[in-house]
Coordinates of C-alpha atoms and ligand atoms in Angstrom, one line a residue:
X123 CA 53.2 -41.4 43.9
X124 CA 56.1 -40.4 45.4
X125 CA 58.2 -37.2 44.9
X126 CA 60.8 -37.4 42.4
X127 CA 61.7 -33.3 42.4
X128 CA 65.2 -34.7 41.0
X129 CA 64.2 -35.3 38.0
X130 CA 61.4 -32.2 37.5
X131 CA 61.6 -29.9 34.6
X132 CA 58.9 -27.4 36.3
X133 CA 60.4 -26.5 39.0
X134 CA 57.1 -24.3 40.4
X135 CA 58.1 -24.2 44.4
X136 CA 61.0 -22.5 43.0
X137 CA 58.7 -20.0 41.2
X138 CA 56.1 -19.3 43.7
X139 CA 53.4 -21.1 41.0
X140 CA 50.9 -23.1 43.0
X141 CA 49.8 -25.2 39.4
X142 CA 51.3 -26.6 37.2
X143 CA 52.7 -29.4 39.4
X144 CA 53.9 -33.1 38.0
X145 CA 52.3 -35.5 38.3
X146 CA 55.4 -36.9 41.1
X147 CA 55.3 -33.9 42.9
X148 CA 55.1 -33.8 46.5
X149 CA 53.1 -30.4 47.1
X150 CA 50.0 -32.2 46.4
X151 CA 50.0 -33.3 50.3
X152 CA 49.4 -29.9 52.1
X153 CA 49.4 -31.3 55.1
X154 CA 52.7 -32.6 55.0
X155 CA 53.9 -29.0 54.4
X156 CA 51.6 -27.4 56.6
X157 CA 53.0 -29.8 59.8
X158 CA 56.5 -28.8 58.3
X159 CA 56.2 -25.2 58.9
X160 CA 54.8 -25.7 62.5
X161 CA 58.1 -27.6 63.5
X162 CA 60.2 -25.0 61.6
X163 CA 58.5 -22.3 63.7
X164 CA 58.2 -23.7 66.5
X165 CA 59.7 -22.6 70.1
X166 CA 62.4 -25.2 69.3
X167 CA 63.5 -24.4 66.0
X168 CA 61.9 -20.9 64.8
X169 CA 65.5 -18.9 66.1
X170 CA 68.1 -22.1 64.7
X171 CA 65.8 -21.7 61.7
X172 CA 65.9 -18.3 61.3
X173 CA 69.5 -17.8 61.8
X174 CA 70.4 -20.1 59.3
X175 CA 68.2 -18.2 56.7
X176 CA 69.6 -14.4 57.7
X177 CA 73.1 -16.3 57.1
X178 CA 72.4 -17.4 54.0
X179 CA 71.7 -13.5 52.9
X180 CA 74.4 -11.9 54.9
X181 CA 77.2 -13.9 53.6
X182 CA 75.6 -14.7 50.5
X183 CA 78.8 -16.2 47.6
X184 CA 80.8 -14.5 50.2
X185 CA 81.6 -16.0 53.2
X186 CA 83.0 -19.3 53.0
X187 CA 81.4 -22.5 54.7
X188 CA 84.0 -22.2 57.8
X189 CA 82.5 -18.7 58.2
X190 CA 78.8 -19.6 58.1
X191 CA 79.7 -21.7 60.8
X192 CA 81.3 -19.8 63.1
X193 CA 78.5 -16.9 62.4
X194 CA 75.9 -19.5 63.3
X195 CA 77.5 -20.4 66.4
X196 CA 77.9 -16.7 67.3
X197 CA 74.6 -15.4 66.6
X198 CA 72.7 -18.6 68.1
X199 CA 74.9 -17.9 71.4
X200 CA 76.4 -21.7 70.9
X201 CA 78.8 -22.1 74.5
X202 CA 80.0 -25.3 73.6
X203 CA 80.9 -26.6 70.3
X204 CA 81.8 -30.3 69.3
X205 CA 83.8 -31.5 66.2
X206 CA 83.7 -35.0 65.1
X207 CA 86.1 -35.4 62.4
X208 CA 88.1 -38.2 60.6
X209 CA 91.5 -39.4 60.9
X210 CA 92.3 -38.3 57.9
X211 CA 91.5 -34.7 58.5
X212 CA 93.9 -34.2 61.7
X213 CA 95.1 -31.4 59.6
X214 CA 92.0 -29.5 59.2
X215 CA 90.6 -30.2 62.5
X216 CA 94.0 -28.6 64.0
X217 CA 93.7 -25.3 61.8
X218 CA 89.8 -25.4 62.6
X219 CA 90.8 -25.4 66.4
X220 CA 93.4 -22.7 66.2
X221 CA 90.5 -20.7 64.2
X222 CA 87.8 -21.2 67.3
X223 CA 90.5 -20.5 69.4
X224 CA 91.3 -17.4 68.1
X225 CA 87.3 -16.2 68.2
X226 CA 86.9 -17.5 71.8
X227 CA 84.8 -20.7 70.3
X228 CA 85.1 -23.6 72.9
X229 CA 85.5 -26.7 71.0
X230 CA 85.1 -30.3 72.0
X231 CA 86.6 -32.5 69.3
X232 CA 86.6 -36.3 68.7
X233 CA 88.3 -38.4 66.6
X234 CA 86.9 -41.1 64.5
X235 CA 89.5 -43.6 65.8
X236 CA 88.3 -42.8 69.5
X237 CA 88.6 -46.4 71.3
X238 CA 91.2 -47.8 69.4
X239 CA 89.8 -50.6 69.1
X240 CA 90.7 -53.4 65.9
X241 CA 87.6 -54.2 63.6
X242 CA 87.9 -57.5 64.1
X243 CA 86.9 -56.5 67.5
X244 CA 83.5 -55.3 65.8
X245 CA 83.3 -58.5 63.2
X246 CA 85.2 -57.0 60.3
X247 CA 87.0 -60.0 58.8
X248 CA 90.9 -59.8 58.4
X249 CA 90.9 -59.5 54.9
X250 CA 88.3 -56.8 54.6
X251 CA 91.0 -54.5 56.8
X252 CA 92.7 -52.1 54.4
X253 CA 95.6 -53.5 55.7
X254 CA 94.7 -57.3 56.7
X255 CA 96.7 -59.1 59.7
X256 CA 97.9 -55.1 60.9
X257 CA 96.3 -53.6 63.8
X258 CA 93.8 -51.1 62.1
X259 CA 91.1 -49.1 64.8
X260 CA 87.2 -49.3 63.4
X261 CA 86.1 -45.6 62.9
X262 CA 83.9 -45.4 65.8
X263 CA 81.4 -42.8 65.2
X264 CA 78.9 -43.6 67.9
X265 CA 81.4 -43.3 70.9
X266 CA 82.1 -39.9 69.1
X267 CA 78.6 -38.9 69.2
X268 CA 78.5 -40.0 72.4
X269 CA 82.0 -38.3 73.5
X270 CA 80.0 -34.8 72.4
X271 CA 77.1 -36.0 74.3
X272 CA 78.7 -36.1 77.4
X273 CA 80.5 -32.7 77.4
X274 CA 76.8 -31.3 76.5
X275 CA 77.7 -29.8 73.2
X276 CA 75.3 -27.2 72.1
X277 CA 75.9 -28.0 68.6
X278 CA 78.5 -30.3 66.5
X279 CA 80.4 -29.9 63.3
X280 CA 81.1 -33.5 61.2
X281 CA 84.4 -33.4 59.5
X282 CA 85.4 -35.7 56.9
X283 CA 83.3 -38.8 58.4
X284 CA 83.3 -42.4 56.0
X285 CA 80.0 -42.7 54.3
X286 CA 77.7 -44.5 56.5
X287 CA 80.1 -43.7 59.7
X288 CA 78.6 -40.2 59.3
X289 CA 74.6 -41.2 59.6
X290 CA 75.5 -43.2 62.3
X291 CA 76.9 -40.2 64.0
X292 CA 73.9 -38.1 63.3
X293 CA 71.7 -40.2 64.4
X294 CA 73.3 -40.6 67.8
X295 CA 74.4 -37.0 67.9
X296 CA 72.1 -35.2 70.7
X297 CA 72.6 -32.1 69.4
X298 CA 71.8 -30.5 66.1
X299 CA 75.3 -31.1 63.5
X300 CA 76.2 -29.1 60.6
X301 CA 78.6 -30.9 58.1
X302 CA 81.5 -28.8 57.0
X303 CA 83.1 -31.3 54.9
X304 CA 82.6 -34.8 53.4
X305 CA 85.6 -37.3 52.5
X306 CA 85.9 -38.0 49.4
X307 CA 89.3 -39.5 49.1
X308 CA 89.4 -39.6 44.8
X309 CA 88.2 -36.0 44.3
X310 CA 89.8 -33.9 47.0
X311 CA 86.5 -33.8 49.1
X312 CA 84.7 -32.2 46.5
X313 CA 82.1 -35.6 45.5
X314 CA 80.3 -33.6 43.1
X315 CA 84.0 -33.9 40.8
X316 CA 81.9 -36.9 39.5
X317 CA 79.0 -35.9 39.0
X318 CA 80.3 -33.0 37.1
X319 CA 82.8 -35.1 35.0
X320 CA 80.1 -38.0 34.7
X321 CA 79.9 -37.7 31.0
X322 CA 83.6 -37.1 30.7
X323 CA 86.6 -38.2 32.7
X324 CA 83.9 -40.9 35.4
X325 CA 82.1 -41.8 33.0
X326 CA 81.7 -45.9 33.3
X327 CA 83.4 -45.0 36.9
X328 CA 79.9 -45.1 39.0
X329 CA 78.5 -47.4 37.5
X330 CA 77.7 -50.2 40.6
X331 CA 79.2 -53.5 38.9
X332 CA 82.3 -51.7 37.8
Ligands
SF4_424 S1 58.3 -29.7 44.6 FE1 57.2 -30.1 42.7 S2 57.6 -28.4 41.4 FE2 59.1 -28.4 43.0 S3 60.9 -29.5 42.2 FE3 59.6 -31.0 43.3 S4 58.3 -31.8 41.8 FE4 59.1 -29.9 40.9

């Protein structure tokens, strides 16, 4: 069966119970967990790992996300940084800059508009543009993972990528990416607005044929 820990009512990982597991629940396959922990502790990961974890004490409800990142990069010794971020967040990615700047963080920063190349170019039709029969640039998210690439970032922040533009980036992303924020251009970048107004102000808004 497999895992459905969204919809458990048990919750025993949580409580360090080894019974009482539903039926859906994924601990039942010990060596899927016990292969997890070898790559968490391994030579590649254990210190990225482990970083992460002391962060998320340190700065516990304190420090903001921008903070956890930059205390990551510190404490993991990151020399080069890369930022992919959307054209939409120009804003943001220019304070973020002035912030690295100021803590002697070298960034490398791409654009999702890098190329400047019209989707047609990529087999969008004219009328699917935003703006049909106007020059409008594809978001091109694998020449910005592949921008990063190139200047051998140590580690890369995503900023405001489209849904779907922003797996495309991980996956072609070399190194290992954090997200710092997501677009979501209806609820000020905050997507879980409708989740927590689902029964109130969205509700009938997600559903998929509306
Ligand atoms: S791992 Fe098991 S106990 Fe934990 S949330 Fe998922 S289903 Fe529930």
């Amino acid at each position: 069966m497999d895992a459905k820990c969204s919809i458990c009512g048990v919750h025993a990982c949580e409580k360090g119970l080894d019974d009482n597991f539903p039926a859906f629940c994924p601990m039942y396959d010990e060596e899927l967990y016990k292969k997890a922990i070898e790559i968490v502790t391994s030579d590649k990961y254990e210190k990225f790992y482990k970083t992460s974890t002391k962060i998320e004490k340190d700065g516990y409800a304190v420090w903001p996300r921008v903070k956890e990142t930059m205390v990551l990069i510190d404490r993991m010794k990151f020399k080069k940084v890369g930022l992919a971020f959307c054209g939409g967040f120009i804003k943001e990615a220019r304070i973020l800059s002035q912030i690295f700047k100021d803590n002697n963080i070298e960034l490398v920063s791409a654009m999702c508009k890098t190329g400047g190349i019209d989707k047609t170019r990529v087999g969008i039709e004219e009328e699917n543009k935003c703006s049909p029969n106007e020059y409008e640039p594809m978001c091109n998210p694998v020449a910005q993972a592949m921008v990063l690439n190139k200047a051998k970032t140590d580690f890369n922040i995503v900023m405001g990528l489209c849904v779907g533009h922003d797996s495309l980036f991980y996956k072609h992303s070399d190194a290992l990416c954090t997200t710092l924020a997501v677009k979501d251009r209806v609820t000020g970048h905050n997507p879980c607005v409708a989740l927590y107004c689902y029964d109130g102000y969205f509700q009938g808004r997600l559903d998929l044929d509306k």
